[in-house]
Amino acid sequence: MYTRKVPRKQQRVALYARVSSEMQAEEGVSIEAQLAEMREYAASREWEVVNEFIDAGISGRTLDRPGIQALLSAVAEDGVDIVLVHELSRLSRTSVSDTFAIFEVLGQADVGFASVKEPNFDLSTPTGRLMLSLISAINAYYVDMLIMHTKKSKRQRARMGLYNHSIIPYGYRPTPDPDIPPEIEPDEAAVVRLLFERYATGTYSLLELADLINDLGHRTRGGARFSRDTVTDMVRNPFYAGYVVYKEGQRGEVGEVYDGQHEPLVGRDLWERCREVRQGRRYASKPTSTQERPYLVAKLAHCHVCGRSLRVQSAEYGPYYREMSYMRGHDDCPHSRRAAHAPTLHEQISGIIRHLHLPADWQDEVAAAVGDSEEVRVLHRRRARLETERRRLKEAYIRGDFEEDTDIYRRELARIRREMEQLPSESDLAQIQHAASIIRSIGDVWDQASEEEQRDLVRLMLEEVRVDVVNSRPLWLKPHRPFVPLWRAIPILQERDMGVFTPVWPPALAGSLPYGVLPPITVLPDLAPSLPFLAAWPWPVDDRSRITEPLSSTLKERRKLGFGGGPCAEAPWPGVPLQRLDTRKWPSASLETLDLDGLAALPSGWFSFITTPLALQGHPQRDELPGRIYRLLAPSGHWHVTELVPAAMPGHWTFSLFPDLWSLAQSRYLNGYQIYNLLRQAGFTVTQREHVFYQAISLQAARRIAARRPGLLAELPAPAFQQGMARLQDRIAAEGPETLIGSEVALVVAKAVRG
């Protein structure tokens, strides 16, 4: 969508053009043809064209189009006298109600309407309104008929033995003519035949088959690993046996089966044997199936690194939530196949909910949170303000105000969208009252509720839970919009993003957490590794050990592969203990201490081991550094990477006292997912995990750190920094300087191996 401005004359007319096809949008032929005829039409009536609004490649079946919304905004702001379209179908394609909604806006603004292809159309007369209804109905009828004829055509193609879908099954390649059946692709076909032959034996599970072809080096057309679900779809696809299927109903129905014109990849005897294996396993599983356990956050839990949903499973050692990226054909999640212990996770979420107590005068509290009729009016004004902000932002983008920094435009647009999404509707306000009445005593009755009741209550309140599967902790929780004001009242939760809450555990509860607890910070060390986030190195040094990890494990692994010790190197970092090497045990190994520039000056393939603690995140050539380290390593050489990941520690004290620092940290620091895939893109084989430590800090120590304004605190705008310092000082005055507040720190440790 874009806007063109021309000098103003008498009757101001706005042109609106639309095409629904991406191809048309790119070619521009249909758009330009519409505009040319509309300009000519306006000139013949001596109308002044003041705006041209375009929706390129967008369907008319929805009003959620930037061009039509900008047009309606111009109408509301008295910026136009007449709206002109090429034909009514450009305005709205299927919905009579949408068409009338547009004309209601025009009528309220006293704006006329004209159509090049319907010149006799006049909205102001009863005949014109009837014509509008008829034309709109015809447009809707046209689309319905198009859908009906499309279905009819697809059924006929199936009857003729032709494939209907745009994506040809793996094992075949398309032909230039859609009426000629697809041809066999030999390399892919060999994989398909292998799957069917092994599956027909009845000795392979679908997951084992996926692992088999992945281990043989085969990948999907998109370059991903074969997942269990992909293999399942393949062995169930009758196309491979020479059939085509037309399915008009829901997914899973058998549909109509016809003989295809294409060459089968597997014989029908083999297909039948595989079908018998499938049926036998399905029937065999029924008597042993057990009732689903009431997992507390089932269907709500997602991996905090990759964002994919977790699967609930049971084992001898208990129930858990497993990260399933690998099983689904993805290899980009560093936590793939790992699992969060369900009881540990459930106890933490239960601990949060137990704090959900509404006061005796909860009705007044909720009214204060969600508002009365005046608050509803404020809500409408706020929504209108955001709509205006969004419109003006898009207009500035169209004018080219963001040509030099489009990131600012995207961030502002994302912020406006987030705020609009979180604004409750009037129905939401009523739901909040209902929600409050449901949960006013949930903290009191939670422990008496059954597992099923607890699960249902959680689903009532929560939309999503991001889970750290390595440390079995909830990273953040997102309640449904009606519950957001109520969750803001939970004292151990803090709102990092709008409507998204992270637990910040008080020091008194630290002992019950499933990850490491470090001594509180009350006095600052002489050398702090990375202020304000990391005041002290979290791993203790064993003075009795003559060689440190991970150097010891690297040398042992390389020895198993037949390699000697070789030169090793470390790039020192303030506050991080240096490596130690036992030259009596490893006489062929040597250890050098070099900065990154010194490392880069050495020849390629030189080192068997390199460690660079905390050097990647802030490196000026962060994206190029992994490739440089890769070239320095010998075959099977190890790069040991340890980095701070603020995205995995939203409970850090800095974000509590300086909330604006959270968004700044997200933009400056890589998260665990990005680090893992940056290393893999450089060619490394990577093993990675996140380590989380709880470390309380005294208010006095926090003030001393903040007063230095180290690291990202120096980048905070002055007003945001001063507000944080004032917030910190108020807490010291109220609670005392030695009071401990909750905090946590998270680091990624990765072993990146060349080759």
Short mmCIF file of N, CA and C in Angstrom, two decimals, residues 573-721:
data_model
loop_
_atom_site.label_atom_id
_atom_site.label_comp_id
_atom_site.label_asym_id
_atom_site.label_seq_id
_atom_site.Cartn_x
_atom_site.Cartn_y
_atom_site.Cartn_z
N TRP A 573 39.93 -13.34 30.24
CA TRP A 573 38.87 -12.37 30.49
C TRP A 573 38.90 -11.99 31.96
N PRO A 574 38.82 -10.71 32.30
CA PRO A 574 38.88 -10.30 33.71
C PRO A 574 37.82 -11.00 34.56
N GLY A 575 38.28 -11.54 35.67
CA GLY A 575 37.38 -12.20 36.59
C GLY A 575 37.10 -13.65 36.27
N VAL A 576 37.63 -14.16 35.16
CA VAL A 576 37.43 -15.56 34.77
C VAL A 576 38.72 -16.33 35.05
N PRO A 577 38.68 -17.42 35.83
CA PRO A 577 39.90 -18.18 36.13
C PRO A 577 40.57 -18.71 34.86
N LEU A 578 41.89 -18.72 34.88
CA LEU A 578 42.65 -19.23 33.74
C LEU A 578 42.66 -20.75 33.73
N GLN A 579 42.90 -21.31 32.54
CA GLN A 579 43.03 -22.76 32.39
C GLN A 579 44.37 -23.23 32.98
N ARG A 580 44.38 -24.49 33.39
CA ARG A 580 45.63 -25.11 33.86
C ARG A 580 45.85 -26.41 33.08
N LEU A 581 47.12 -26.68 32.77
CA LEU A 581 47.47 -27.86 31.99
C LEU A 581 48.50 -28.70 32.75
N ASP A 582 48.24 -29.99 32.86
CA ASP A 582 49.16 -30.93 33.50
C ASP A 582 50.12 -31.45 32.42
N THR A 583 51.28 -30.83 32.29
CA THR A 583 52.22 -31.23 31.24
C THR A 583 52.90 -32.56 31.53
N ARG A 584 52.84 -33.02 32.79
CA ARG A 584 53.40 -34.35 33.09
C ARG A 584 52.53 -35.43 32.47
N LYS A 585 51.24 -35.24 32.53
CA LYS A 585 50.33 -36.22 31.93
C LYS A 585 50.17 -36.00 30.44
N TRP A 586 50.28 -34.74 30.01
CA TRP A 586 50.10 -34.41 28.59
C TRP A 586 51.36 -33.69 28.09
N PRO A 587 52.46 -34.40 27.95
CA PRO A 587 53.72 -33.75 27.54
C PRO A 587 53.67 -33.17 26.13
N SER A 588 52.80 -33.70 25.28
CA SER A 588 52.74 -33.21 23.90
C SER A 588 51.83 -32.00 23.75
N ALA A 589 51.21 -31.58 24.85
CA ALA A 589 50.30 -30.43 24.80
C ALA A 589 50.99 -29.20 25.35
N SER A 590 50.56 -28.04 24.86
CA SER A 590 51.06 -26.76 25.36
C SER A 590 49.88 -25.80 25.49
N LEU A 591 50.01 -24.82 26.35
CA LEU A 591 48.93 -23.87 26.61
C LEU A 591 49.46 -22.45 26.50
N GLU A 592 48.88 -21.67 25.61
CA GLU A 592 49.26 -20.28 25.41
C GLU A 592 48.11 -19.36 25.81
N THR A 593 48.46 -18.20 26.31
CA THR A 593 47.48 -17.17 26.65
C THR A 593 47.62 -16.03 25.65
N LEU A 594 46.60 -15.85 24.82
CA LEU A 594 46.64 -14.87 23.74
C LEU A 594 45.30 -14.15 23.66
N ASP A 595 45.35 -12.88 23.27
CA ASP A 595 44.08 -12.20 23.00
C ASP A 595 43.60 -12.63 21.62
N LEU A 596 42.39 -12.20 21.25
CA LEU A 596 41.81 -12.66 19.99
C LEU A 596 42.62 -12.20 18.79
N ASP A 597 43.18 -11.00 18.86
CA ASP A 597 44.01 -10.53 17.75
C ASP A 597 45.27 -11.39 17.63
N GLY A 598 45.85 -11.77 18.76
CA GLY A 598 47.02 -12.64 18.72
C GLY A 598 46.69 -14.00 18.16
N LEU A 599 45.52 -14.52 18.48
CA LEU A 599 45.09 -15.80 17.92
C LEU A 599 44.96 -15.71 16.41
N ALA A 600 44.35 -14.63 15.95
CA ALA A 600 44.09 -14.49 14.51
C ALA A 600 45.37 -14.45 13.70
N ALA A 601 46.48 -14.06 14.32
CA ALA A 601 47.74 -13.96 13.58
C ALA A 601 48.41 -15.30 13.35
N LEU A 602 47.92 -16.35 14.01
CA LEU A 602 48.55 -17.66 13.89
C LEU A 602 47.98 -18.42 12.69
N PRO A 603 48.71 -19.45 12.21
CA PRO A 603 48.27 -20.15 10.99
C PRO A 603 47.02 -20.98 11.22
N SER A 604 46.34 -21.26 10.13
CA SER A 604 45.12 -22.07 10.18
C SER A 604 45.46 -23.50 10.59
N GLY A 605 44.49 -24.16 11.24
CA GLY A 605 44.65 -25.55 11.64
C GLY A 605 45.69 -25.76 12.71
N TRP A 606 45.96 -24.76 13.52
CA TRP A 606 47.06 -24.83 14.47
C TRP A 606 46.66 -25.43 15.81
N PHE A 607 45.50 -25.06 16.35
CA PHE A 607 45.17 -25.38 17.74
C PHE A 607 44.26 -26.60 17.85
N SER A 608 44.46 -27.35 18.93
CA SER A 608 43.56 -28.45 19.25
C SER A 608 42.48 -28.00 20.22
N PHE A 609 42.69 -26.88 20.90
CA PHE A 609 41.73 -26.39 21.89
C PHE A 609 41.84 -24.86 21.99
N ILE A 610 40.68 -24.19 21.99
CA ILE A 610 40.61 -22.74 22.20
C ILE A 610 39.44 -22.45 23.13
N THR A 611 39.66 -21.59 24.11
CA THR A 611 38.55 -21.15 24.95
C THR A 611 38.54 -19.62 24.96
N THR A 612 37.35 -19.05 24.81
CA THR A 612 37.19 -17.58 24.74
C THR A 612 36.02 -17.16 25.62
N PRO A 613 36.15 -17.22 26.94
CA PRO A 613 35.00 -16.91 27.80
C PRO A 613 34.52 -15.47 27.62
N LEU A 614 33.20 -15.32 27.44
CA LEU A 614 32.51 -14.03 27.41
C LEU A 614 33.00 -13.12 26.28
N ALA A 615 33.65 -13.68 25.26
CA ALA A 615 34.22 -12.84 24.19
C ALA A 615 33.30 -12.69 22.99
N LEU A 616 32.35 -13.59 22.81
CA LEU A 616 31.55 -13.60 21.59
C LEU A 616 30.50 -12.50 21.57
N GLN A 617 29.69 -12.37 22.66
CA GLN A 617 28.54 -11.48 22.63
C GLN A 617 28.91 -10.04 22.28
N GLY A 618 30.00 -9.54 22.86
CA GLY A 618 30.35 -8.14 22.63
C GLY A 618 31.38 -7.92 21.56
N HIS A 619 31.73 -8.95 20.81
CA HIS A 619 32.78 -8.80 19.80
C HIS A 619 32.28 -7.96 18.64
N PRO A 620 33.10 -7.01 18.14
CA PRO A 620 32.63 -6.13 17.06
C PRO A 620 32.33 -6.88 15.76
N GLN A 621 32.98 -8.02 15.54
CA GLN A 621 32.66 -8.86 14.37
C GLN A 621 32.08 -10.19 14.86
N ARG A 622 31.01 -10.08 15.61
CA ARG A 622 30.44 -11.27 16.26
C ARG A 622 30.06 -12.36 15.25
N ASP A 623 29.48 -11.98 14.14
CA ASP A 623 29.03 -12.98 13.19
C ASP A 623 30.19 -13.67 12.46
N GLU A 624 31.33 -12.97 12.35
CA GLU A 624 32.48 -13.55 11.65
C GLU A 624 33.41 -14.33 12.58
N LEU A 625 33.35 -14.07 13.90
CA LEU A 625 34.28 -14.70 14.83
C LEU A 625 34.24 -16.23 14.78
N PRO A 626 33.06 -16.89 14.76
CA PRO A 626 33.07 -18.35 14.71
C PRO A 626 33.83 -18.91 13.52
N GLY A 627 33.69 -18.26 12.36
CA GLY A 627 34.43 -18.74 11.19
C GLY A 627 35.92 -18.59 11.36
N ARG A 628 36.36 -17.52 12.02
CA ARG A 628 37.79 -17.32 12.26
C ARG A 628 38.33 -18.39 13.21
N ILE A 629 37.59 -18.68 14.28
CA ILE A 629 38.03 -19.71 15.22
C ILE A 629 38.05 -21.08 14.54
N TYR A 630 37.07 -21.35 13.70
CA TYR A 630 37.00 -22.63 12.99
C TYR A 630 38.29 -22.86 12.18
N ARG A 631 38.73 -21.81 11.50
CA ARG A 631 39.94 -21.96 10.67
C ARG A 631 41.19 -22.17 11.51
N LEU A 632 41.22 -21.65 12.73
CA LEU A 632 42.39 -21.80 13.59
C LEU A 632 42.52 -23.21 14.16
N LEU A 633 41.41 -23.95 14.24
CA LEU A 633 41.42 -25.26 14.88
C LEU A 633 41.90 -26.35 13.94
N ALA A 634 42.57 -27.32 14.52
CA ALA A 634 42.94 -28.53 13.79
C ALA A 634 41.71 -29.42 13.65
N PRO A 635 41.74 -30.44 12.78
CA PRO A 635 40.61 -31.36 12.69
C PRO A 635 40.27 -31.95 14.05
N SER A 636 38.98 -31.96 14.37
CA SER A 636 38.45 -32.41 15.66
C SER A 636 38.91 -31.52 16.82
N GLY A 637 39.37 -30.32 16.51
CA GLY A 637 39.70 -29.37 17.56
C GLY A 637 38.45 -28.81 18.21
N HIS A 638 38.58 -28.41 19.49
CA HIS A 638 37.45 -27.96 20.27
C HIS A 638 37.54 -26.45 20.54
N TRP A 639 36.40 -25.79 20.40
CA TRP A 639 36.27 -24.40 20.85
C TRP A 639 35.28 -24.39 22.00
N HIS A 640 35.74 -23.96 23.16
CA HIS A 640 34.89 -23.90 24.35
C HIS A 640 34.33 -22.48 24.47
N VAL A 641 33.00 -22.38 24.42
CA VAL A 641 32.32 -21.09 24.41
C VAL A 641 31.48 -20.96 25.67
N THR A 642 31.67 -19.88 26.41
CA THR A 642 30.85 -19.58 27.58
C THR A 642 30.36 -18.14 27.43
N GLU A 643 29.03 -17.94 27.40
CA GLU A 643 28.48 -16.62 27.15
C GLU A 643 27.27 -16.35 28.03
N LEU A 644 27.12 -15.10 28.42
CA LEU A 644 25.91 -14.65 29.11
C LEU A 644 24.74 -14.65 28.15
N VAL A 645 23.56 -15.03 28.65
CA VAL A 645 22.34 -14.99 27.84
C VAL A 645 21.23 -14.31 28.65
N PRO A 646 21.13 -12.99 28.57
CA PRO A 646 20.10 -12.28 29.34
C PRO A 646 18.68 -12.74 29.02
N ALA A 647 18.45 -13.24 27.79
CA ALA A 647 17.11 -13.70 27.45
C ALA A 647 16.65 -14.85 28.32
N ALA A 648 17.60 -15.60 28.89
CA ALA A 648 17.27 -16.74 29.74
C ALA A 648 17.29 -16.39 31.22
N MET A 649 17.43 -15.10 31.55
CA MET A 649 17.45 -14.71 32.96
C MET A 649 16.61 -13.46 33.19
N PRO A 650 15.32 -13.52 32.82
CA PRO A 650 14.46 -12.35 33.03
C PRO A 650 14.27 -11.99 34.49
N GLY A 651 14.67 -12.90 35.43
CA GLY A 651 14.56 -12.60 36.84
C GLY A 651 15.77 -11.87 37.41
N HIS A 652 16.69 -11.41 36.55
CA HIS A 652 17.85 -10.68 37.05
C HIS A 652 17.43 -9.36 37.68
N TRP A 653 18.16 -8.93 38.72
CA TRP A 653 17.76 -7.75 39.47
C TRP A 653 17.76 -6.48 38.64
N THR A 654 18.62 -6.41 37.62
CA THR A 654 18.66 -5.18 36.81
C THR A 654 17.35 -4.94 36.08
N PHE A 655 16.71 -6.02 35.62
CA PHE A 655 15.45 -5.86 34.90
C PHE A 655 14.31 -5.47 35.84
N SER A 656 14.44 -5.86 37.12
CA SER A 656 13.42 -5.48 38.09
C SER A 656 13.48 -3.99 38.41
N LEU A 657 14.70 -3.46 38.53
CA LEU A 657 14.86 -2.06 38.93
C LEU A 657 14.96 -1.12 37.73
N PHE A 658 15.42 -1.63 36.59
CA PHE A 658 15.54 -0.83 35.37
C PHE A 658 14.79 -1.58 34.25
N PRO A 659 13.46 -1.55 34.26
CA PRO A 659 12.69 -2.39 33.32
C PRO A 659 12.98 -2.10 31.85
N ASP A 660 13.39 -0.86 31.51
CA ASP A 660 13.70 -0.55 30.11
C ASP A 660 14.94 -1.29 29.62
N LEU A 661 15.74 -1.81 30.57
CA LEU A 661 16.95 -2.53 30.18
C LEU A 661 16.62 -3.86 29.50
N TRP A 662 15.44 -4.41 29.77
CA TRP A 662 15.06 -5.72 29.22
C TRP A 662 15.04 -5.70 27.70
N SER A 663 14.32 -4.75 27.11
CA SER A 663 14.26 -4.69 25.65
C SER A 663 15.62 -4.37 25.05
N LEU A 664 16.41 -3.55 25.74
CA LEU A 664 17.74 -3.22 25.25
C LEU A 664 18.63 -4.46 25.23
N ALA A 665 18.55 -5.29 26.28
CA ALA A 665 19.35 -6.51 26.34
C ALA A 665 18.95 -7.49 25.25
N GLN A 666 17.64 -7.56 24.94
CA GLN A 666 17.20 -8.48 23.89
C GLN A 666 17.76 -8.09 22.53
N SER A 667 17.93 -6.79 22.30
CA SER A 667 18.44 -6.35 21.00
C SER A 667 19.96 -6.43 20.90
N ARG A 668 20.66 -6.42 22.05
CA ARG A 668 22.13 -6.41 22.03
C ARG A 668 22.74 -7.80 22.16
N TYR A 669 22.07 -8.71 22.86
CA TYR A 669 22.65 -10.02 23.16
C TYR A 669 21.97 -11.11 22.34
N LEU A 670 22.76 -12.07 21.90
CA LEU A 670 22.21 -13.28 21.28
C LEU A 670 21.57 -14.14 22.36
N ASN A 671 20.52 -14.85 22.00
CA ASN A 671 19.96 -15.84 22.91
C ASN A 671 20.58 -17.20 22.62
N GLY A 672 20.21 -18.21 23.40
CA GLY A 672 20.82 -19.52 23.25
C GLY A 672 20.59 -20.13 21.88
N TYR A 673 19.41 -19.92 21.31
CA TYR A 673 19.08 -20.44 19.98
C TYR A 673 20.01 -19.82 18.94
N GLN A 674 20.22 -18.52 19.02
CA GLN A 674 21.06 -17.83 18.04
C GLN A 674 22.52 -18.22 18.16
N ILE A 675 23.01 -18.38 19.38
CA ILE A 675 24.40 -18.81 19.56
C ILE A 675 24.60 -20.20 18.96
N TYR A 676 23.72 -21.10 19.26
CA TYR A 676 23.82 -22.48 18.78
C TYR A 676 23.88 -22.53 17.25
N ASN A 677 23.00 -21.80 16.61
CA ASN A 677 22.94 -21.87 15.15
C ASN A 677 24.02 -21.02 14.48
N LEU A 678 24.52 -20.00 15.16
CA LEU A 678 25.66 -19.26 14.64
C LEU A 678 26.89 -20.16 14.58
N LEU A 679 27.10 -20.97 15.61
CA LEU A 679 28.23 -21.90 15.62
C LEU A 679 28.07 -22.98 14.56
N ARG A 680 26.85 -23.48 14.42
CA ARG A 680 26.61 -24.53 13.41
C ARG A 680 26.81 -24.00 12.00
N GLN A 681 26.40 -22.76 11.77
CA GLN A 681 26.57 -22.19 10.43
C GLN A 681 28.04 -22.04 10.07
N ALA A 682 28.91 -21.90 11.07
CA ALA A 682 30.35 -21.81 10.80
C ALA A 682 30.97 -23.17 10.50
N GLY A 683 30.20 -24.25 10.69
CA GLY A 683 30.68 -25.59 10.38
C GLY A 683 30.92 -26.48 11.58
N PHE A 684 30.69 -25.97 12.79
CA PHE A 684 30.94 -26.74 14.00
C PHE A 684 29.83 -27.76 14.26
N THR A 685 30.23 -28.86 14.89
CA THR A 685 29.28 -29.75 15.55
C THR A 685 29.18 -29.29 17.00
N VAL A 686 27.96 -28.99 17.46
CA VAL A 686 27.80 -28.25 18.71
C VAL A 686 27.01 -29.05 19.72
N THR A 687 27.53 -29.09 20.94
CA THR A 687 26.79 -29.57 22.11
C THR A 687 26.68 -28.40 23.07
N GLN A 688 25.46 -28.06 23.46
CA GLN A 688 25.26 -26.82 24.21
C GLN A 688 24.18 -27.00 25.27
N ARG A 689 24.36 -26.31 26.40
CA ARG A 689 23.33 -26.27 27.41
C ARG A 689 23.40 -24.94 28.16
N GLU A 690 22.31 -24.59 28.79
CA GLU A 690 22.25 -23.38 29.58
C GLU A 690 22.37 -23.72 31.06
N HIS A 691 23.16 -22.94 31.77
CA HIS A 691 23.32 -23.09 33.21
C HIS A 691 22.70 -21.87 33.88
N VAL A 692 21.84 -22.11 34.85
CA VAL A 692 21.15 -21.04 35.56
C VAL A 692 21.54 -21.10 37.03
N PHE A 693 21.80 -19.94 37.60
CA PHE A 693 22.16 -19.85 39.01
C PHE A 693 21.30 -18.77 39.67
N TYR A 694 20.80 -19.12 40.84
CA TYR A 694 20.11 -18.12 41.64
C TYR A 694 21.15 -17.43 42.51
N GLN A 695 21.15 -16.11 42.47
CA GLN A 695 22.12 -15.36 43.27
C GLN A 695 21.48 -14.05 43.74
N ALA A 696 21.04 -14.05 44.99
CA ALA A 696 20.46 -12.83 45.56
C ALA A 696 21.52 -11.74 45.66
N ILE A 697 21.07 -10.51 45.77
CA ILE A 697 21.97 -9.38 45.89
C ILE A 697 21.38 -8.39 46.89
N SER A 698 22.25 -7.75 47.67
CA SER A 698 21.76 -6.75 48.60
C SER A 698 21.45 -5.46 47.84
N LEU A 699 20.50 -4.70 48.36
CA LEU A 699 20.15 -3.44 47.72
C LEU A 699 21.35 -2.50 47.68
N GLN A 700 22.18 -2.56 48.72
CA GLN A 700 23.37 -1.70 48.75
C GLN A 700 24.34 -2.08 47.63
N ALA A 701 24.57 -3.38 47.44
CA ALA A 701 25.47 -3.82 46.36
C ALA A 701 24.89 -3.46 45.00
N ALA A 702 23.57 -3.60 44.85
CA ALA A 702 22.94 -3.24 43.59
C ALA A 702 23.13 -1.75 43.30
N ARG A 703 23.01 -0.91 44.34
CA ARG A 703 23.19 0.53 44.13
C ARG A 703 24.63 0.84 43.72
N ARG A 704 25.60 0.16 44.34
CA ARG A 704 26.99 0.43 44.00
C ARG A 704 27.30 0.03 42.55
N ILE A 705 26.72 -1.10 42.13
CA ILE A 705 26.93 -1.51 40.73
C ILE A 705 26.27 -0.50 39.79
N ALA A 706 25.01 -0.16 40.07
CA ALA A 706 24.28 0.74 39.18
C ALA A 706 24.93 2.11 39.12
N ALA A 707 25.49 2.57 40.24
CA ALA A 707 26.10 3.90 40.26
C ALA A 707 27.28 4.00 39.31
N ARG A 708 27.96 2.87 39.05
CA ARG A 708 29.06 2.87 38.08
C ARG A 708 28.55 3.01 36.65
N ARG A 709 27.29 2.66 36.48
CA ARG A 709 26.64 2.64 35.16
C ARG A 709 27.45 1.83 34.15
N PRO A 710 27.73 0.55 34.49
CA PRO A 710 28.55 -0.28 33.60
C PRO A 710 27.72 -0.91 32.48
N GLY A 711 28.40 -1.33 31.43
CA GLY A 711 27.78 -2.11 30.37
C GLY A 711 26.55 -1.45 29.79
N LEU A 712 25.48 -2.21 29.67
CA LEU A 712 24.26 -1.72 29.04
C LEU A 712 23.61 -0.59 29.83
N LEU A 713 23.87 -0.50 31.12
CA LEU A 713 23.29 0.60 31.89
C LEU A 713 23.73 1.95 31.33
N ALA A 714 24.92 2.00 30.75
CA ALA A 714 25.40 3.25 30.15
C ALA A 714 24.60 3.63 28.91
N GLU A 715 23.94 2.65 28.29
CA GLU A 715 23.18 2.92 27.07
C GLU A 715 21.73 3.28 27.36
N LEU A 716 21.29 3.12 28.59
CA LEU A 716 19.92 3.52 28.93
C LEU A 716 19.76 5.02 28.78
N PRO A 717 18.64 5.49 28.25
CA PRO A 717 18.40 6.94 28.25
C PRO A 717 18.43 7.48 29.67
N ALA A 718 18.88 8.71 29.81
CA ALA A 718 19.05 9.30 31.13
C ALA A 718 17.78 9.25 31.98
N PRO A 719 16.60 9.58 31.42
CA PRO A 719 15.39 9.51 32.25
C PRO A 719 15.12 8.11 32.80
N ALA A 720 15.30 7.08 31.95
CA ALA A 720 15.05 5.71 32.40
C ALA A 720 16.05 5.30 33.47
N PHE A 721 17.31 5.73 33.31
CA PHE A 721 18.31 5.40 34.33
C PHE A 721 18.00 6.10 35.65
#
